[in-house]
Short mmCIF file of C-alpha atoms and ligand atoms in Angstrom, two decimals:
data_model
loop_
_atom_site.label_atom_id
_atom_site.label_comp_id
_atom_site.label_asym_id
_atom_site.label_seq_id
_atom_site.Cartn_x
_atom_site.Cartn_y
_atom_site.Cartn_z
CA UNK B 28 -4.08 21.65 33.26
CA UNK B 29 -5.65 18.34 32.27
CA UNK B 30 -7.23 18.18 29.51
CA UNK B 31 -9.31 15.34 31.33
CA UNK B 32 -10.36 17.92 33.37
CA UNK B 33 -14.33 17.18 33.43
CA UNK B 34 -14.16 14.68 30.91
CA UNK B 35 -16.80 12.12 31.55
CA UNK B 36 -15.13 8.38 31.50
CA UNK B 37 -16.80 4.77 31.31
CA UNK B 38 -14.32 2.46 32.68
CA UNK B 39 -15.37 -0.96 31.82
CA UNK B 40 -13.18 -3.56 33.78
CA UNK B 41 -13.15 -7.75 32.34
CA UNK B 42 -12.00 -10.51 34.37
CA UNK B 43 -8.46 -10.67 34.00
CA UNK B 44 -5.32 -10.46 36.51
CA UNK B 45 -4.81 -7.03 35.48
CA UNK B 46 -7.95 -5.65 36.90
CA UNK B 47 -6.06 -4.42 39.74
CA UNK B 48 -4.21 -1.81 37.85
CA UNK B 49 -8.21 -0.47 36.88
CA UNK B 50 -7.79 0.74 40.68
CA UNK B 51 -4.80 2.57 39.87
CA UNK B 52 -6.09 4.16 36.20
CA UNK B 53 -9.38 5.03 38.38
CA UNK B 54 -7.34 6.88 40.58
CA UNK B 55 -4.93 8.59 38.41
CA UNK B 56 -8.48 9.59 36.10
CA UNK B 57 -10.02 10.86 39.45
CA UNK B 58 -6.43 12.77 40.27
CA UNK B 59 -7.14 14.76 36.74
CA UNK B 60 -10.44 15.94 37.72
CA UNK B 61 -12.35 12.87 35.47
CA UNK B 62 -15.22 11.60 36.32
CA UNK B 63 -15.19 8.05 36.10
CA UNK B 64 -18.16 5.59 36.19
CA UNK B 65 -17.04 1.98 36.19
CA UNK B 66 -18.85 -0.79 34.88
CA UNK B 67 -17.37 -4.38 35.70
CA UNK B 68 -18.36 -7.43 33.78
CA UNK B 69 -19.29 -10.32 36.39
CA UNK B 70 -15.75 -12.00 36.28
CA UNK B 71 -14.51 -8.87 37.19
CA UNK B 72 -15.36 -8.60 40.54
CA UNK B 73 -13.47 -12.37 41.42
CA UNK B 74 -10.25 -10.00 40.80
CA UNK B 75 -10.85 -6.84 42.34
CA UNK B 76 -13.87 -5.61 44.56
CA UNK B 77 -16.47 -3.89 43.04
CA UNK B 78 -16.50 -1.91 46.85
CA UNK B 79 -12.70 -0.50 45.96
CA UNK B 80 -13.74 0.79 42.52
CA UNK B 81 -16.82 2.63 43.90
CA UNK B 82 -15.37 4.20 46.89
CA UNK B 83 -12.39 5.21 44.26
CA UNK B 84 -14.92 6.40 42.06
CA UNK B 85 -16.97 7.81 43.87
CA UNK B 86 -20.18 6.38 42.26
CA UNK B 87 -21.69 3.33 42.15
CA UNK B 88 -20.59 0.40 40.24
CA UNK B 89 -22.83 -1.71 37.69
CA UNK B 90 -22.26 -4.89 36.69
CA UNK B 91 -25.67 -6.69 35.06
CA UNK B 92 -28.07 -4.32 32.73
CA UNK B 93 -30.78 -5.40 35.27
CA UNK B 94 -30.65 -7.03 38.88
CA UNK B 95 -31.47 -6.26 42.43
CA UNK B 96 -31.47 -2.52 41.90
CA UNK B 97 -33.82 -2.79 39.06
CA UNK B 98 -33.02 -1.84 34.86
CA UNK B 99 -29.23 -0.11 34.83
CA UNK B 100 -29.92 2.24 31.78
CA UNK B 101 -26.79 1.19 29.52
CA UNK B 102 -27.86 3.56 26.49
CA UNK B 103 -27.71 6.65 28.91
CA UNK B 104 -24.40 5.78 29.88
CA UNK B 105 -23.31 5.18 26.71
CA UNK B 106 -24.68 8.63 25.39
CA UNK B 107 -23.14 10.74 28.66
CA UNK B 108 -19.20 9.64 28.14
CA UNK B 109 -16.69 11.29 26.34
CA UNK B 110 -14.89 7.97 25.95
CA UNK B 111 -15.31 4.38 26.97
CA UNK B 112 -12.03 2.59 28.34
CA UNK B 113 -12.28 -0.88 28.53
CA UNK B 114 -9.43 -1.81 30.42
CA UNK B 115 -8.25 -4.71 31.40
CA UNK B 116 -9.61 -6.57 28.36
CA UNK B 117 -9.78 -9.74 27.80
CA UNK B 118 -9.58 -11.91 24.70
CA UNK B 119 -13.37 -13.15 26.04
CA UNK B 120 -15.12 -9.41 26.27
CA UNK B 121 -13.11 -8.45 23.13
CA UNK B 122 -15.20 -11.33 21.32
CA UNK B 123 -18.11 -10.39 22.87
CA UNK B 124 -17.82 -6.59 21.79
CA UNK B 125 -16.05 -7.49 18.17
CA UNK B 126 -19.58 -9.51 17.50
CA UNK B 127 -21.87 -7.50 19.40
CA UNK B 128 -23.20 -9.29 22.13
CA UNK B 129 -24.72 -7.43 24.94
CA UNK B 130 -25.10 -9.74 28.07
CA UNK B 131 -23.59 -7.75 30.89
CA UNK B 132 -23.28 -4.12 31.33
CA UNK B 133 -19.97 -3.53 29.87
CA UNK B 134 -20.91 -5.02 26.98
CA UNK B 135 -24.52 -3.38 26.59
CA UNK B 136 -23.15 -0.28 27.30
CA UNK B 137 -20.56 -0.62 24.01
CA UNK B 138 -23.15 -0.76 21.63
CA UNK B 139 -24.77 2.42 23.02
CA UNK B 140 -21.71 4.73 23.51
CA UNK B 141 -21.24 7.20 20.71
CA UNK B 142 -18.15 8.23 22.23
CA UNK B 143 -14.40 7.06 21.06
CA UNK B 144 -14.33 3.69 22.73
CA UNK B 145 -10.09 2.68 23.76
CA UNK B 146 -9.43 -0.72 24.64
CA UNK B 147 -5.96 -2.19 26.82
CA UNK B 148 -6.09 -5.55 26.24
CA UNK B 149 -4.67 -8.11 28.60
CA UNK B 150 -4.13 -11.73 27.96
CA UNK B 151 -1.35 -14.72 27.82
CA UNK B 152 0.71 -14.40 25.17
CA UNK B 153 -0.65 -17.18 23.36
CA UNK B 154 -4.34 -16.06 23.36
CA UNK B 155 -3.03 -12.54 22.32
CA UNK B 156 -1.29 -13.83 19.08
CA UNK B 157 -4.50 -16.54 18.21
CA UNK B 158 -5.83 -16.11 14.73
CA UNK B 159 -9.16 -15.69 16.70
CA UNK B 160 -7.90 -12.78 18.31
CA UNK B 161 -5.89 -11.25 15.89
CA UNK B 162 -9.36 -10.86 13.78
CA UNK B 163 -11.42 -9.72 17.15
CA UNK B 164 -9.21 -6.46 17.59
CA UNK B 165 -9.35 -6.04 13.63
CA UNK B 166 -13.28 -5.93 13.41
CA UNK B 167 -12.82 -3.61 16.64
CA UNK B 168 -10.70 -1.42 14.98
CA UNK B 169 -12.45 -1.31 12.04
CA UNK B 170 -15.37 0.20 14.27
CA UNK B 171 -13.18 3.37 14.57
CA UNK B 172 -11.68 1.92 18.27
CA UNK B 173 -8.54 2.45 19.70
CA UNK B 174 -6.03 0.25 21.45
CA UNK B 175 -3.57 0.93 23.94
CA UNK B 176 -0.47 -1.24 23.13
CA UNK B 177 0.35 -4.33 25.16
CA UNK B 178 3.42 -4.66 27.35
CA UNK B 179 5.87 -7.13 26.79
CA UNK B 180 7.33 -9.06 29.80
CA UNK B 181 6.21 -11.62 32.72
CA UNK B 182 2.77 -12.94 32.56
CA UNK B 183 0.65 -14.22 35.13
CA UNK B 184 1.04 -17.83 33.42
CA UNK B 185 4.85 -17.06 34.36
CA UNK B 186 5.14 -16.93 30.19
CA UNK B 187 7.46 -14.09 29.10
CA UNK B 188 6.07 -12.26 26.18
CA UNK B 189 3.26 -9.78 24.44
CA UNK B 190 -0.08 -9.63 26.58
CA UNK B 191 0.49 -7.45 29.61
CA UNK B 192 -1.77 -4.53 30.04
CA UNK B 193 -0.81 -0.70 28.99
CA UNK B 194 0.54 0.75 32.24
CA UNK B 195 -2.32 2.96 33.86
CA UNK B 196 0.19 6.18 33.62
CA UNK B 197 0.54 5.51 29.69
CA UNK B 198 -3.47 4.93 28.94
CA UNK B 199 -3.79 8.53 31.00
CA UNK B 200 -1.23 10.06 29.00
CA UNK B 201 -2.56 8.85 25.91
CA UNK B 202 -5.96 9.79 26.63
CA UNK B 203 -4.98 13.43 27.69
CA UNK B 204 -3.29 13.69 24.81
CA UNK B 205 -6.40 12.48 22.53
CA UNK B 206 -8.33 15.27 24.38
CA UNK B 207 -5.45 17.59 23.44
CA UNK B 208 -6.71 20.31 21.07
CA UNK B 209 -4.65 21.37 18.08
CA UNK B 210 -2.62 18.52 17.30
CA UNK B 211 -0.09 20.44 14.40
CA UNK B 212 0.66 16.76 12.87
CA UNK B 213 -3.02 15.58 12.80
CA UNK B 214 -3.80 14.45 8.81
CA UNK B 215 -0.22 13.50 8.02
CA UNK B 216 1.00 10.17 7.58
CA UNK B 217 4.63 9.37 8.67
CA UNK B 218 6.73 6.73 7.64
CA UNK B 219 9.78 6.00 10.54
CA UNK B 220 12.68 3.51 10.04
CA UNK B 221 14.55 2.90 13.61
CA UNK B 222 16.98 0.47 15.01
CA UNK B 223 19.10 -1.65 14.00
CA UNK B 224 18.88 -4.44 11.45
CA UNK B 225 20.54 -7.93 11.88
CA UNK B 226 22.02 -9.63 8.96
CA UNK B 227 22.04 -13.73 9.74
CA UNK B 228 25.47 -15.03 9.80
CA UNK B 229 24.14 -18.94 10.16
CA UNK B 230 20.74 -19.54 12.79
CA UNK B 231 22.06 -18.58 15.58
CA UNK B 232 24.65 -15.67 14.99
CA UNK B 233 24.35 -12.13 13.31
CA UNK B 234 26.21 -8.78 12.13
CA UNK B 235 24.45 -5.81 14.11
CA UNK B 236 25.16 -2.69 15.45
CA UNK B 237 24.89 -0.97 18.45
CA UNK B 238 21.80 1.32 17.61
CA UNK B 239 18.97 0.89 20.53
CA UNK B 240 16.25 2.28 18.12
CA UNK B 241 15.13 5.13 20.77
CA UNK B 242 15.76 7.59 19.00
CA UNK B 243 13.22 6.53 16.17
CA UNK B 244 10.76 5.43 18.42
CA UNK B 245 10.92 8.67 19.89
CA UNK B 246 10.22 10.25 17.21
CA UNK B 247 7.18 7.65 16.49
CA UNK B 248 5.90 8.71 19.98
CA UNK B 249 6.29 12.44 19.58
CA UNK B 250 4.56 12.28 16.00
CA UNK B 251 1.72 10.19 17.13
CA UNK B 252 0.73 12.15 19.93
CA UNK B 253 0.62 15.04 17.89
CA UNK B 254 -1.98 13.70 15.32
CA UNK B 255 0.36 11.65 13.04
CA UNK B 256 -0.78 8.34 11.74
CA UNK B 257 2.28 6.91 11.96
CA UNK B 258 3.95 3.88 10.58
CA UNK B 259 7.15 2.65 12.84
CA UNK B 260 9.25 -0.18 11.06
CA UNK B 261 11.63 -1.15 14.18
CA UNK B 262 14.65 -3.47 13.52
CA UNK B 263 14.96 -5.70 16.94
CA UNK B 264 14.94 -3.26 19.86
CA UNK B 265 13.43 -4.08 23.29
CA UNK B 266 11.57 -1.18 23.36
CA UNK B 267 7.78 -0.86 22.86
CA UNK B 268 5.87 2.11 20.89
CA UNK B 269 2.93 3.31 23.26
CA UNK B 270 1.10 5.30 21.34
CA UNK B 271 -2.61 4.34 19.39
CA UNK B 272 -1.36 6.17 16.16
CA UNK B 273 1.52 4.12 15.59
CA UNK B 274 1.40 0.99 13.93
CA UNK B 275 4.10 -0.93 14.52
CA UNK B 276 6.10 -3.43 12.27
CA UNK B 277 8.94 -5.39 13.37
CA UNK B 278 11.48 -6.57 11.06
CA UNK B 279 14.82 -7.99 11.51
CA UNK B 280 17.07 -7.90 8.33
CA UNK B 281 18.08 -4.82 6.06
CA UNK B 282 15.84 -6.69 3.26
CA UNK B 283 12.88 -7.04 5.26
CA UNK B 284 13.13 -3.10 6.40
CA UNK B 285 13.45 -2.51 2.60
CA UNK B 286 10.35 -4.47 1.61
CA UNK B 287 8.29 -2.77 4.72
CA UNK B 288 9.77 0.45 3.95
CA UNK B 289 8.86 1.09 0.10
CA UNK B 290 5.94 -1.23 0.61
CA UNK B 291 4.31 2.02 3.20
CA UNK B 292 6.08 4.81 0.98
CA UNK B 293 3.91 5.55 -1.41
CA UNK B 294 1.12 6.62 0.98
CA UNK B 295 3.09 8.75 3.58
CA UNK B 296 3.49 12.50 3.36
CA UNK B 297 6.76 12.08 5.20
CA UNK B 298 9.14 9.82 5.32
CA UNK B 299 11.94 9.97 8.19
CA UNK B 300 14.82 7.56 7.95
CA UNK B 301 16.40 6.71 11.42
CA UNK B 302 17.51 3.36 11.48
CA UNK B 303 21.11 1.48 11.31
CA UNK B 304 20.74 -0.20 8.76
CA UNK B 305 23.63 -2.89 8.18
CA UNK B 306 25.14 -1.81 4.73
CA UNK B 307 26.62 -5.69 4.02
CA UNK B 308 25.07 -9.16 4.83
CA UNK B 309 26.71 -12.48 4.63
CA UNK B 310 26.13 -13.60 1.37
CA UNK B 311 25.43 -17.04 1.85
CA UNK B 312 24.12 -17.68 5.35
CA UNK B 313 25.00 -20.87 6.87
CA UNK B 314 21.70 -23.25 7.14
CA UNK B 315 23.54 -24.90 10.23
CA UNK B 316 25.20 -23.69 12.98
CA UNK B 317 28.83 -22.82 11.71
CA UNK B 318 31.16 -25.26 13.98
CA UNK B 319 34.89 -24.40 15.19
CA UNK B 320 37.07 -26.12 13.01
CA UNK B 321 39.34 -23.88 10.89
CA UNK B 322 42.15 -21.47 12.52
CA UNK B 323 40.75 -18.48 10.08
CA UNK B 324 37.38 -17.76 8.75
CA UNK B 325 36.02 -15.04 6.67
CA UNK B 326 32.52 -14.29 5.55
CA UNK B 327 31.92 -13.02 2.66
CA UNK B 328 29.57 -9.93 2.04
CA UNK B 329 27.17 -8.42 0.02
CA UNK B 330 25.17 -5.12 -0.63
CA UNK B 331 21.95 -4.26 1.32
CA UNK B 332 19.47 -2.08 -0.26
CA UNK B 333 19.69 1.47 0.63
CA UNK B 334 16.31 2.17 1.88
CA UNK B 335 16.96 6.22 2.04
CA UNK B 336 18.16 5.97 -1.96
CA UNK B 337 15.56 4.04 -2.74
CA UNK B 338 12.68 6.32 -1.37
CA UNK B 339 14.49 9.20 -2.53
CA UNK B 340 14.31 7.64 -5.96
CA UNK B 341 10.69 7.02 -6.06
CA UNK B 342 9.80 10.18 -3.92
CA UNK B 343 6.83 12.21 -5.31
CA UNK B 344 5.94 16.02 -5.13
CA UNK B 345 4.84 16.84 -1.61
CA UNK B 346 6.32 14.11 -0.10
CA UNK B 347 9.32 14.28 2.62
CA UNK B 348 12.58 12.70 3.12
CA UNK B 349 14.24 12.79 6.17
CA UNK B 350 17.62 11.11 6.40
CA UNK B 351 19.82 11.32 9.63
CA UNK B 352 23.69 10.28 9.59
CA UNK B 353 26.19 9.43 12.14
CA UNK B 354 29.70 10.58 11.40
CA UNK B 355 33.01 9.98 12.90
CA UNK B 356 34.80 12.79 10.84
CA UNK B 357 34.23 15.38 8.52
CA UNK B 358 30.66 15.21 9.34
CA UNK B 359 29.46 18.13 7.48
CA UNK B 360 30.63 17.24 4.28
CA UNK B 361 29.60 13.74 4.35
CA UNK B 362 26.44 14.54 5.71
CA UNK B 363 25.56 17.06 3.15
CA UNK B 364 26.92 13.90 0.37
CA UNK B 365 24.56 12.04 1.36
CA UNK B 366 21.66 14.73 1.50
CA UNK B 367 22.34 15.27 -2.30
CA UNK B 368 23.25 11.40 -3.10
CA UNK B 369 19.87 9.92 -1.72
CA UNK B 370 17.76 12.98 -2.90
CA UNK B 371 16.97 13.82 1.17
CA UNK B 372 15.06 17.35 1.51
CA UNK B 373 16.69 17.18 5.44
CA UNK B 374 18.98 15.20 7.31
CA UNK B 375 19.83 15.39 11.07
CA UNK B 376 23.72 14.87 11.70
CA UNK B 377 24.93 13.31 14.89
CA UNK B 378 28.65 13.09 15.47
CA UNK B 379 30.01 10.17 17.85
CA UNK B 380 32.62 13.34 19.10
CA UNK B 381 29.81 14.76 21.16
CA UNK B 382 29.56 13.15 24.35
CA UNK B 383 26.41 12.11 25.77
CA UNK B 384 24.98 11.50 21.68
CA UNK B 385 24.19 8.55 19.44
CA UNK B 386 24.11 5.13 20.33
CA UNK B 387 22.56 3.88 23.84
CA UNK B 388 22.30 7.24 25.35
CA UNK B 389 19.43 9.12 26.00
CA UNK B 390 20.33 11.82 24.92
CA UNK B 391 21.27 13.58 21.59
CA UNK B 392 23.19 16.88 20.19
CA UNK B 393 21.81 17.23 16.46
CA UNK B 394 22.85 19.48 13.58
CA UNK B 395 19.91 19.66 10.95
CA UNK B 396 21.18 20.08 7.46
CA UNK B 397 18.54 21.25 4.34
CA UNK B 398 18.57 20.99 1.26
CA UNK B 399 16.34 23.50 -0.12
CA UNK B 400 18.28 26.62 1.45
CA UNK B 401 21.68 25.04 2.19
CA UNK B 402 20.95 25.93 5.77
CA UNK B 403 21.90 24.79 9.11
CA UNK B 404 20.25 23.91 12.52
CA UNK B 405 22.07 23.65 15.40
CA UNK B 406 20.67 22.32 18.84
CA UNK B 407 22.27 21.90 22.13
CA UNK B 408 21.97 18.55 23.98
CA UNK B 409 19.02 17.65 25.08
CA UNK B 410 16.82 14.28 25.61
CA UNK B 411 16.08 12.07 22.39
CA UNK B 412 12.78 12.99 23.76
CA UNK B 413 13.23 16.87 22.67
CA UNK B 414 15.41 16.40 20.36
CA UNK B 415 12.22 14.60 18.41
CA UNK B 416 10.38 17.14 18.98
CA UNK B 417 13.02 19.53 17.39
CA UNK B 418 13.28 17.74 14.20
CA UNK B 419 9.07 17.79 13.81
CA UNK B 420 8.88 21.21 15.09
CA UNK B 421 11.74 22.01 12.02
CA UNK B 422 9.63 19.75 9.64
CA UNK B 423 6.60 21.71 10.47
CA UNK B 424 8.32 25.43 10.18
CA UNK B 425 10.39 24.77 6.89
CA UNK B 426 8.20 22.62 4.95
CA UNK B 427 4.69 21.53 6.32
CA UNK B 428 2.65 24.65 6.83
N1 CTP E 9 20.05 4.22 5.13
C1 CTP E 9 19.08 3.44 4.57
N2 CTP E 9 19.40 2.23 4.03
C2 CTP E 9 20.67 1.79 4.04
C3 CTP E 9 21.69 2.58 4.63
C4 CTP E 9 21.33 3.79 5.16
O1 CTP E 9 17.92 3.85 4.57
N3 CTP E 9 20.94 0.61 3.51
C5 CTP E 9 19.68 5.54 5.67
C6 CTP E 9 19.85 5.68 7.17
O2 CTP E 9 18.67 5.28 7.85
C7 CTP E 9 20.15 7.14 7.31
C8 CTP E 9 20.87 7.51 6.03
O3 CTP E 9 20.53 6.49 5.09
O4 CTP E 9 18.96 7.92 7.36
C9 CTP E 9 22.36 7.59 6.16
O5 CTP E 9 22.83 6.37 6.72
P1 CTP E 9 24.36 6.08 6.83
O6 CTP E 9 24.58 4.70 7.34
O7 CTP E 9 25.01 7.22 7.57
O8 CTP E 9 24.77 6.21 5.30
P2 CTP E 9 25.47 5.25 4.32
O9 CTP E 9 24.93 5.59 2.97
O10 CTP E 9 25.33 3.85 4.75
O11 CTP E 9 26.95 5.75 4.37
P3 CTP E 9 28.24 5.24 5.21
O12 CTP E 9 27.79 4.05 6.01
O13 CTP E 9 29.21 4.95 4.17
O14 CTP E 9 28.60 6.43 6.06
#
């Protein structure tokens, strides 16, 4: 069952293009047994009708703290919720609430709930990365709220970029599993490498490899929604991270994963390794673009870092390091090399043999490996999905409890 079964959500709704999908999160709330008051700021209702929400709801809908119908009590509200999802919200309510003005309902009824208060934000790219902005959702956060991560893609300026709003199926998920009792991570912190890393070659060209990054972000999304704080440093990837526990840093080179990488160490209980990263970089990137005039060319390379060695180096008592490694041959041996080389406690051995594993699929067939016992895990294929939850269940047996 639900665990939003009879939970009691305030669902305030801004004035933003995205206020249709409230509709949908109402319903989808309402289809988990919720019940769902909504509370629209003014704007609001020039997107979506304050009519659909209430017969969705089931309740009336509020929009002023006083009007026709007399004084809306915002402080009752705010005392019966469980939690307080503002969604969509704008960059102009997120103000509002980051400095505590109170001039609609929605806004009023902020400062009374005592309840965990989850924002999806929704804005043009441009507003969403303004210096203004950026310092509204800090103050917010550092209230004790939670965000729901924006979308990437088309934006109703016709702009391509960060601002969309959290998908109504992904806020529900997330909030059912908030409400989810028991979480066996909750109280760690977990440090997660993924994806590639590209290495410039002059501005406009790059050494890569073909790692997608989904298997570390599935492992960021299978931490965080069991308790985790998590800390996901993603080399370029398309995908997204959906999850309020995971704070997300984007990097790009094998350097910049480095700095990111020791930079979160020291304060992480665990530290799980799962990105590609580029082992050489052109030593002398080209400041122009490199034009076609020789027959031959050769670039000449360098060294990166090795993150894993690195933390393994530095790694204190209690903490974790998991390392994983994709072999072509002898995959045992090398993988247990590099277990001992970069002082690993675990690493999770893929082999580009097994059909269906490793790079761009969705699926995975891992080996663990430990150190402490000398041991071996085996597991069958299964979705990068499960196979995340494998490697924390694993963590959790052998060496958190
Ligand atoms: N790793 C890392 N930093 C690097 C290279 C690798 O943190 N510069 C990590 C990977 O994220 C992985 C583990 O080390 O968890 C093993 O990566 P792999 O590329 O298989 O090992 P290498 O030491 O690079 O060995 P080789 O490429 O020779 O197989």
């Amino acid at each position: 069952m639900s665990q939003l079964a009879g939970k009691k959500i305030l669902l305030g709704i801004s004035g933003s293009i995205a206020a249709y999908k409230a509709a949908f999160l109402t319903r989808l709330l309402i289809k988990n047994d919720a019940e769902v008051q909504v509370l629209m700021t003014p704007s609001a209702a020039s997107f979506i009708s304050p009519l659909t929400l209430s017969t969705l709801s089931k309740k009336p809908v509020y929009s002023d703290v006083s009007g026709a119908e007399g004084w809306n009590n915002h402080v009752e509200l705010g005392l019966w919720a469980d939690a307080y999802i503002v969604a969509p919200a704008t960059a102009n309510t997120l103000s509002k609430m980051a400095s505590g003005q109170s001039d609609n309902m929605l806004t009023a009824a902020y400062l009374s709930a005592r309840c965990p208060v989850f924002f999806a934000p929704a804005m043009d790219l441009d507003m969403w990365k303004h210096p203004a902005n950026r310092r509204n959702l800090e103050w917010l956060e550092s209230y004790g709220d939670h965000f729901f991560n924006v979308g990437y893609g088309e934006l109703a300026s016709g702009l391509v970029g960060e601002g969309r709003m959290a998908e109504p199926e992904d806020i529900v998920a997330q909030l059912d599993a908030f409400f989810t009792k028991g979480a066996d991570l909750r109280g760690k912190r977990i440090l997660i490498t993924a994806g590639p890393t590209y290495e410039p070659i002059d501005p406009v060209r790059f050494i890569g490899n073909r790692s997608s990054g989904k298997m570390g972000v599935a492992l960021a999304e299978a931490a965080a929604r069991r308790g985790a704080e998590v800390d996901l440093v993603l080399g370029p990837s398309a995908l997204q991270a959906r999850h309020n526990n995971i704070r997300l840093e984007r990097v790009e080179t094998a350097r910049e994963m480095y700095q990111a990488a020791t930079n979160l160490f020291e304060h992480c209980d665990v530290a799980i390794l799962a990105a590609a990263v580029a082992d050489y970089r052109p030593s002398n990137p080209a400041v122009e673009k490199i034009k076609k005039k020789r027959e031959e060319m050769s670039i000449d390379l360098v060294k990166n870092p090795d993150i894993a060695a690195t933390l393994g180096k530095s790694k204190k008592e209690g903490q974790l390091l998991v390392g994983f490694a994709l072999e072509t041959q002898n995959e045992m041996e090398n993988a247990r090399g590099k277990l001992e080389r970069k002082n690993l406690d675990m690493i999770v051995l893929n082999s580009l043999r097994d059909k269906g594993a490793a790079f761009n699929h969705d699926t995975n067939r891992v080996r663990i490996l430990h150190r402490f016992n000398n041991k071996t895990d085996d597991f069958e294929l299964k979705s990068k999905a499960d196979v995340a939850e494998d490697i924390l269940d694993t963590l959790l047996r052998d060496y958190l409890t």
